[in-house]
Short mmCIF file of N, CA, C and O in Angstrom, two decimals:
data_model
loop_
_atom_site.label_atom_id
_atom_site.label_comp_id
_atom_site.label_asym_id
_atom_site.label_seq_id
_atom_site.Cartn_x
_atom_site.Cartn_y
_atom_site.Cartn_z
N UNK E 1 1.04 -1.15 0.00
CA UNK E 1 0.29 0.03 -0.19
C UNK E 1 1.02 1.26 -0.07
O UNK E 1 2.10 1.14 0.49
N UNK E 2 0.46 2.14 -0.58
CA UNK E 2 1.07 3.46 -0.65
C UNK E 2 0.03 4.84 -0.77
O UNK E 2 -0.60 4.55 -1.09
N UNK E 3 0.75 5.73 -0.64
CA UNK E 3 -0.36 7.17 -0.76
C UNK E 3 0.97 8.30 -1.14
O UNK E 3 2.22 7.65 -0.66
N UNK E 4 0.41 9.10 -1.73
CA UNK E 4 1.28 10.14 -2.22
C UNK E 4 2.05 11.07 -1.24
O UNK E 4 1.23 11.47 -0.55
N UNK E 5 3.30 11.36 -0.96
CA UNK E 5 3.82 12.07 -0.26
C UNK E 5 4.93 13.14 -1.00
O UNK E 5 6.03 13.05 -0.87
N UNK E 6 4.26 13.96 -1.39
CA UNK E 6 4.33 15.04 -2.28
C UNK E 6 4.42 14.96 -3.53
O UNK E 6 3.67 13.96 -4.48
N UNK E 7 5.82 15.63 -4.48
CA UNK E 7 5.44 15.64 -6.04
C UNK E 7 5.54 14.24 -6.56
O UNK E 7 4.91 13.36 -7.77
N UNK E 8 6.64 13.57 -5.84
CA UNK E 8 7.37 12.43 -6.62
C UNK E 8 7.56 11.29 -5.47
O UNK E 8 6.94 9.88 -5.94
N UNK E 9 7.71 11.46 -4.64
CA UNK E 9 7.81 10.51 -3.51
C UNK E 9 6.32 9.92 -2.81
O UNK E 9 5.60 10.38 -2.74
N UNK E 10 6.44 8.49 -2.54
CA UNK E 10 5.27 8.00 -1.88
C UNK E 10 5.72 7.21 -0.36
O UNK E 10 6.95 6.69 -0.62
N UNK E 11 4.71 7.42 0.11
CA UNK E 11 5.11 6.18 1.82
C UNK E 11 3.87 4.95 1.48
O UNK E 11 3.45 4.88 1.20
N UNK E 12 5.21 4.34 1.60
CA UNK E 12 4.80 3.16 1.32
C UNK E 12 4.54 2.03 3.08
O UNK E 12 5.03 2.67 3.73
N UNK E 13 3.46 1.14 2.73
CA UNK E 13 3.43 0.12 3.75
C UNK E 13 2.79 -1.22 3.56
O UNK E 13 2.01 -1.20 2.69
N UNK E 14 3.03 -2.03 4.36
CA UNK E 14 3.11 -3.31 3.80
C UNK E 14 2.22 -3.96 4.81
O UNK E 14 2.87 -3.94 6.27
N UNK E 15 1.47 -4.70 5.23
CA UNK E 15 0.56 -6.03 5.74
C UNK E 15 1.35 -7.23 5.51
O UNK E 15 0.93 -7.82 4.91
N UNK E 16 2.23 -7.63 6.38
CA UNK E 16 2.78 -8.59 6.65
C UNK E 16 1.38 -10.12 7.06
O UNK E 16 0.53 -9.90 7.33
N UNK E 17 1.75 -11.27 6.41
CA UNK E 17 1.30 -12.08 6.55
C UNK E 17 0.48 -12.62 7.69
O UNK E 17 -0.79 -12.80 8.33
N UNK E 18 1.29 -12.05 8.68
CA UNK E 18 1.28 -13.01 10.59
C UNK E 18 0.11 -11.82 11.04
O UNK E 18 -0.23 -11.72 11.77
N UNK E 19 0.47 -10.77 10.48
CA UNK E 19 -0.25 -9.81 10.90
C UNK E 19 -2.01 -9.96 10.25
O UNK E 19 -3.28 -9.20 10.68
N UNK E 20 -1.92 -9.85 9.11
CA UNK E 20 -3.59 -10.45 8.15
C UNK E 20 -4.22 -11.55 9.40
O UNK E 20 -5.73 -11.77 9.46
N UNK E 21 -3.45 -12.37 9.46
CA UNK E 21 -3.96 -13.56 10.05
C UNK E 21 -4.37 -13.39 11.51
O UNK E 21 -5.56 -13.42 12.07
N UNK E 22 -3.36 -12.15 12.19
CA UNK E 22 -4.15 -11.82 13.51
C UNK E 22 -5.19 -10.77 13.19
O UNK E 22 -6.30 -10.76 13.92
N UNK E 23 -5.60 -9.82 11.62
CA UNK E 23 -6.47 -9.32 11.95
C UNK E 23 -7.91 -10.17 11.78
O UNK E 23 -8.86 -9.56 11.83
N UNK E 24 -7.49 -11.18 11.41
CA UNK E 24 -8.58 -11.81 10.79
C UNK E 24 -9.43 -12.50 11.76
O UNK E 24 -10.28 -13.29 12.03
N UNK E 25 -8.95 -12.42 13.42
CA UNK E 25 -9.40 -12.63 14.55
C UNK E 25 -10.88 -11.59 14.96
O UNK E 25 -11.91 -12.19 15.60
N UNK E 26 -10.78 -10.69 13.80
CA UNK E 26 -12.16 -9.56 14.19
C UNK E 26 -13.02 -9.59 13.15
O UNK E 26 -13.88 -8.94 13.08
N UNK E 27 -12.67 -10.52 12.11
CA UNK E 27 -13.12 -10.80 10.45
C UNK E 27 -14.99 -11.15 11.20
O UNK E 27 -15.31 -11.92 11.86
N UNK E 28 -15.88 -9.93 10.76
CA UNK E 28 -17.52 -10.27 10.89
C UNK E 28 -17.62 -9.65 12.32
O UNK E 28 -18.68 -10.10 12.53
N UNK E 29 -16.81 -8.91 13.38
CA UNK E 29 -16.89 -8.40 14.48
C UNK E 29 -17.44 -7.10 13.92
O UNK E 29 -17.10 -6.27 13.39
N UNK E 30 -18.89 -6.85 14.29
CA UNK E 30 -19.70 -5.85 14.38
C UNK E 30 -19.02 -4.65 14.85
O UNK E 30 -19.35 -3.63 14.42
N UNK E 31 -18.00 -4.55 15.63
CA UNK E 31 -17.25 -3.54 16.24
C UNK E 31 -16.46 -3.28 15.91
O UNK E 31 -15.60 -1.92 15.40
N UNK E 32 -15.92 -4.22 14.47
CA UNK E 32 -14.86 -3.66 13.51
C UNK E 32 -15.01 -4.05 12.03
O UNK E 32 -14.52 -4.46 11.28
N UNK E 33 -15.99 -2.89 11.81
CA UNK E 33 -16.48 -3.39 10.40
C UNK E 33 -15.55 -3.00 8.84
O UNK E 33 -15.46 -3.83 8.09
N UNK E 34 -14.78 -1.84 9.63
CA UNK E 34 -13.73 -1.29 8.56
C UNK E 34 -12.49 -2.40 8.19
O UNK E 34 -11.91 -2.59 7.23
N UNK E 35 -12.08 -2.98 9.41
CA UNK E 35 -11.12 -4.36 9.49
C UNK E 35 -11.85 -5.67 8.87
O UNK E 35 -11.02 -5.81 7.88
N UNK E 36 -13.09 -5.51 8.62
CA UNK E 36 -13.43 -6.86 8.19
C UNK E 36 -13.47 -6.46 6.82
O UNK E 36 -13.29 -7.19 5.58
N UNK E 37 -13.89 -5.29 6.12
CA UNK E 37 -13.85 -4.77 4.58
C UNK E 37 -12.63 -4.83 4.51
O UNK E 37 -12.12 -5.26 3.49
N UNK E 38 -11.50 -4.70 5.02
CA UNK E 38 -10.13 -4.45 4.74
C UNK E 38 -9.65 -6.19 4.58
O UNK E 38 -8.81 -6.41 3.15
N UNK E 39 -9.80 -6.96 4.99
CA UNK E 39 -9.38 -8.08 5.42
C UNK E 39 -10.39 -8.91 3.69
O UNK E 39 -9.59 -9.50 2.97
N UNK E 40 -11.58 -8.67 3.73
CA UNK E 40 -12.39 -9.00 2.35
C UNK E 40 -12.18 -8.67 1.45
O UNK E 40 -11.88 -9.33 -0.06
N UNK E 41 -11.23 -7.17 1.01
CA UNK E 41 -11.13 -6.27 0.18
C UNK E 41 -9.42 -6.31 -0.24
O UNK E 41 -8.74 -5.87 -1.04
N UNK E 42 -8.83 -6.70 0.64
CA UNK E 42 -7.50 -6.61 0.07
C UNK E 42 -6.40 -7.08 -0.82
O UNK E 42 -5.85 -6.07 -1.50
N UNK E 43 -7.12 -8.31 -1.24
CA UNK E 43 -6.54 -8.58 -2.53
C UNK E 43 -6.84 -7.85 -3.61
O UNK E 43 -6.53 -8.50 -5.21
N UNK E 44 -8.12 -7.81 -3.73
CA UNK E 44 -8.80 -6.42 -5.04
C UNK E 44 -8.12 -5.39 -5.35
O UNK E 44 -8.74 -5.22 -5.88
N UNK E 45 -7.13 -5.27 -4.59
CA UNK E 45 -6.46 -3.78 -4.65
C UNK E 45 -7.31 -2.45 -4.90
O UNK E 45 -7.49 -1.94 -5.22
N UNK E 46 -8.20 -2.37 -3.36
CA UNK E 46 -9.02 -1.15 -3.27
C UNK E 46 -8.33 -0.03 -2.64
O UNK E 46 -7.18 0.07 -2.76
N UNK E 47 -8.80 1.03 -3.42
CA UNK E 47 -8.20 2.25 -3.00
C UNK E 47 -9.11 2.63 -1.50
O UNK E 47 -10.14 2.48 -1.33
N UNK E 48 -8.17 3.42 -1.07
CA UNK E 48 -8.18 3.84 0.44
C UNK E 48 -8.75 5.07 0.66
O UNK E 48 -7.89 5.85 0.98
N UNK E 49 -9.96 5.62 0.65
CA UNK E 49 -9.97 6.86 1.11
C UNK E 49 -9.63 7.67 2.51
O UNK E 49 -9.85 6.77 3.33
N UNK E 50 -9.54 8.71 2.57
CA UNK E 50 -8.92 9.27 3.67
C UNK E 50 -9.77 9.25 5.04
O UNK E 50 -9.44 8.86 6.13
N UNK E 51 -10.99 8.77 4.57
CA UNK E 51 -12.27 8.60 5.88
C UNK E 51 -12.38 7.38 5.97
O UNK E 51 -12.12 7.17 7.24
N UNK E 52 -11.91 6.61 5.52
CA UNK E 52 -11.93 4.92 5.70
C UNK E 52 -10.88 4.92 6.14
O UNK E 52 -10.84 4.01 7.28
N UNK E 53 -9.76 5.45 6.05
CA UNK E 53 -8.17 5.08 6.44
C UNK E 53 -8.36 5.75 8.01
O UNK E 53 -7.74 5.26 9.14
N UNK E 54 -9.01 6.77 8.52
CA UNK E 54 -9.34 7.28 9.98
C UNK E 54 -10.17 6.64 10.48
O UNK E 54 -9.75 5.80 11.69
N UNK E 55 -10.76 5.39 10.05
CA UNK E 55 -11.76 4.28 11.01
C UNK E 55 -11.02 3.54 10.75
O UNK E 55 -11.04 2.75 12.03
N UNK E 56 -10.47 3.31 10.05
CA UNK E 56 -9.37 1.95 9.93
C UNK E 56 -8.18 2.28 11.17
O UNK E 56 -7.76 1.12 12.27
N UNK E 57 -7.38 3.52 11.39
CA UNK E 57 -6.81 3.54 12.02
C UNK E 57 -7.22 3.47 13.53
O UNK E 57 -6.99 2.70 14.86
N UNK E 58 -8.26 3.80 13.90
CA UNK E 58 -9.05 4.13 15.08
C UNK E 58 -9.74 2.61 15.44
O UNK E 58 -9.55 2.21 16.79
N UNK E 59 -10.38 1.95 14.37
CA UNK E 59 -10.30 0.13 15.21
C UNK E 59 -9.08 -0.71 15.21
O UNK E 59 -9.48 -1.60 16.19
N UNK E 60 -7.96 -0.19 14.50
CA UNK E 60 -6.73 -1.04 15.34
C UNK E 60 -6.68 -0.50 16.64
O UNK E 60 -5.94 -1.46 16.91
N UNK E 61 -6.82 0.68 16.55
CA UNK E 61 -6.39 0.99 18.08
C UNK E 61 -7.46 0.25 19.41
O UNK E 61 -6.88 -0.32 19.93
N UNK E 62 -8.56 0.08 18.68
CA UNK E 62 -9.58 -0.86 19.63
C UNK E 62 -9.52 -2.16 19.65
O UNK E 62 -9.31 -2.59 20.63
N UNK E 63 -8.87 -2.78 18.81
CA UNK E 63 -8.47 -3.93 18.35
C UNK E 63 -7.17 -4.40 19.41
O UNK E 63 -7.24 -4.90 19.93
N UNK E 64 -6.19 -3.20 19.26
CA UNK E 64 -5.20 -3.55 20.16
C UNK E 64 -5.38 -3.60 21.71
O UNK E 64 -5.09 -4.36 22.48
N UNK E 65 -6.29 -2.48 21.87
CA UNK E 65 -6.77 -2.59 23.61
C UNK E 65 -7.56 -3.84 24.06
O UNK E 65 -7.10 -4.58 24.83
N UNK E 66 -8.34 -4.30 22.63
CA UNK E 66 -9.01 -5.86 22.90
C UNK E 66 -7.90 -6.96 23.08
O UNK E 66 -7.80 -7.52 24.15
N UNK E 67 -7.00 -6.83 22.38
CA UNK E 67 -6.08 -8.04 22.57
C UNK E 67 -5.21 -8.10 23.59
O UNK E 67 -4.57 -9.23 24.35
N UNK E 68 -4.66 -6.80 24.27
CA UNK E 68 -3.83 -6.49 25.43
C UNK E 68 -5.04 -6.88 26.49
O UNK E 68 -4.22 -7.45 27.39
N UNK E 69 -5.91 -7.05 26.26
CA UNK E 69 -7.00 -6.87 27.69
C UNK E 69 -6.96 -8.25 27.97
O UNK E 69 -7.49 -8.74 28.82
N UNK E 70 -7.10 -9.16 26.72
CA UNK E 70 -7.27 -10.64 26.65
C UNK E 70 -5.76 -11.05 27.35
O UNK E 70 -5.87 -12.24 27.02
N UNK E 71 -4.77 -10.50 27.24
CA UNK E 71 -3.08 -11.01 26.97
C UNK E 71 -2.94 -12.20 25.98
O UNK E 71 -2.17 -13.03 26.50
N UNK E 72 -3.08 -11.59 24.72
CA UNK E 72 -2.95 -12.38 23.79
C UNK E 72 -1.41 -11.95 23.12
O UNK E 72 -1.54 -11.00 23.18
N UNK E 73 -0.58 -12.57 22.22
CA UNK E 73 0.05 -12.20 21.73
C UNK E 73 -0.21 -12.01 20.39
O UNK E 73 -1.29 -12.58 19.50
N UNK E 74 0.59 -10.69 20.00
CA UNK E 74 0.20 -10.22 18.78
C UNK E 74 1.46 -9.47 18.39
O UNK E 74 1.79 -8.72 19.00
N UNK E 75 1.61 -9.23 16.78
CA UNK E 75 2.72 -8.33 16.21
C UNK E 75 2.14 -6.95 16.66
O UNK E 75 1.82 -6.42 15.60
N UNK E 76 2.46 -6.56 17.90
CA UNK E 76 2.44 -5.26 18.41
C UNK E 76 3.07 -4.25 17.33
O UNK E 76 2.00 -3.02 16.82
N UNK E 77 4.27 -4.34 16.81
CA UNK E 77 4.91 -3.13 16.18
C UNK E 77 4.47 -3.12 14.69
O UNK E 77 4.35 -2.14 14.36
N UNK E 78 4.22 -4.16 14.32
CA UNK E 78 3.21 -4.30 12.89
C UNK E 78 1.86 -3.54 12.85
O UNK E 78 1.82 -2.63 12.08
N UNK E 79 1.18 -3.59 14.05
CA UNK E 79 0.03 -3.12 13.88
C UNK E 79 0.16 -1.59 14.22
O UNK E 79 -0.43 -1.03 13.51
N UNK E 80 0.88 -1.05 14.75
CA UNK E 80 1.40 0.54 15.45
C UNK E 80 1.45 0.91 14.12
O UNK E 80 1.22 1.95 13.68
N UNK E 81 2.55 0.31 13.39
CA UNK E 81 3.12 1.02 12.03
C UNK E 81 1.63 0.98 11.26
O UNK E 81 1.61 2.11 10.41
N UNK E 82 1.13 0.16 10.91
CA UNK E 82 0.03 0.17 10.12
C UNK E 82 -0.84 1.21 10.45
O UNK E 82 -1.85 2.22 9.81
N UNK E 83 -1.30 1.23 11.69
CA UNK E 83 -1.86 2.11 12.39
C UNK E 83 -1.66 3.50 12.21
O UNK E 83 -2.61 4.52 11.68
N UNK E 84 -0.56 3.78 12.25
CA UNK E 84 0.26 5.56 11.71
C UNK E 84 -0.18 5.42 10.96
O UNK E 84 -0.31 6.62 9.75
N UNK E 85 0.17 4.50 9.45
CA UNK E 85 0.03 4.74 8.20
C UNK E 85 -1.14 5.55 7.85
O UNK E 85 -1.10 6.08 7.02
N UNK E 86 -2.32 4.28 8.00
CA UNK E 86 -3.64 5.17 7.77
C UNK E 86 -4.18 6.02 8.73
O UNK E 86 -4.56 7.12 7.78
N UNK E 87 -3.34 6.37 9.92
CA UNK E 87 -4.11 7.92 10.40
C UNK E 87 -2.86 9.00 9.53
O UNK E 87 -3.79 10.14 9.34
N UNK E 88 -2.00 8.43 8.84
CA UNK E 88 -1.17 9.84 8.59
C UNK E 88 -1.78 10.12 7.43
O UNK E 88 -1.64 11.05 6.92
N UNK E 89 -1.98 9.06 6.69
CA UNK E 89 -2.89 8.99 5.26
C UNK E 89 -3.78 10.06 5.59
O UNK E 89 -4.29 10.81 4.49
N UNK E 90 -4.94 9.52 6.45
CA UNK E 90 -5.76 10.27 6.84
C UNK E 90 -6.00 11.61 6.60
O UNK E 90 -6.56 12.95 6.40
N UNK E 91 -4.63 12.13 7.91
CA UNK E 91 -4.42 13.59 8.62
C UNK E 91 -4.02 14.12 6.97
O UNK E 91 -4.34 15.47 6.86
N UNK E 92 -3.20 13.58 6.20
CA UNK E 92 -2.61 14.44 5.00
C UNK E 92 -3.91 14.58 3.58
O UNK E 92 -3.57 14.75 2.74
N UNK E 93 -5.20 13.63 3.87
CA UNK E 93 -6.07 13.70 3.15
C UNK E 93 -5.63 12.68 1.72
O UNK E 93 -5.89 13.61 0.78
N UNK E 94 -4.95 11.52 1.70
CA UNK E 94 -4.20 11.34 0.80
C UNK E 94 -5.23 10.05 0.72
O UNK E 94 -5.72 9.11 1.41
N UNK E 95 -5.52 9.57 -0.63
CA UNK E 95 -6.20 8.43 -0.96
C UNK E 95 -4.85 7.09 -1.22
O UNK E 95 -4.01 7.54 -1.38
N UNK E 96 -5.58 5.95 -0.03
CA UNK E 96 -4.28 5.04 -0.61
C UNK E 96 -4.19 4.16 -1.91
O UNK E 96 -5.70 3.66 -1.89
N UNK E 97 -3.41 3.90 -2.39
CA UNK E 97 -3.74 3.01 -3.20
C UNK E 97 -3.24 1.34 -2.61
O UNK E 97 -2.15 1.54 -1.97
N UNK E 98 -3.49 0.29 -3.14
CA UNK E 98 -3.38 -0.90 -2.86
C UNK E 98 -2.70 -1.69 -4.06
O UNK E 98 -3.11 -1.42 -5.19
N UNK E 99 -1.73 -3.07 -3.58
CA UNK E 99 -1.59 -3.49 -4.78
C UNK E 99 -0.76 -5.21 -4.61
O UNK E 99 -0.67 -4.39 -3.02
N UNK E 100 -0.85 -5.97 -4.72
CA UNK E 100 -0.46 -6.91 -4.39
C UNK E 100 0.36 -7.79 -5.10
O UNK E 100 0.37 -7.47 -6.46
N UNK E 101 1.35 -8.46 -4.71
CA UNK E 101 2.46 -9.06 -5.18
C UNK E 101 2.49 -10.55 -6.04
O UNK E 101 1.64 -10.68 -5.89
#
């Protein structure tokens, strides 16, 4: 995933496979509709609008709190990097482009 950061530069972020499996724990959970959408559409190369990116960032914070409250292991640094990526794109009003390898 990436968004434009200036005229030429792009800011990139990747969702590692172990983070996808972690996120899948909340798939179809009514409290995490945007994360469910992301999981369902990740390989369809969707564009993520700034308002959706903000909602994704918010849900990731709630998801992290949930996992911490349950004392479950998860890739914390990767989740926080992804949350920061979505939040920064939303703050800069940038559309996130996705692509699969």
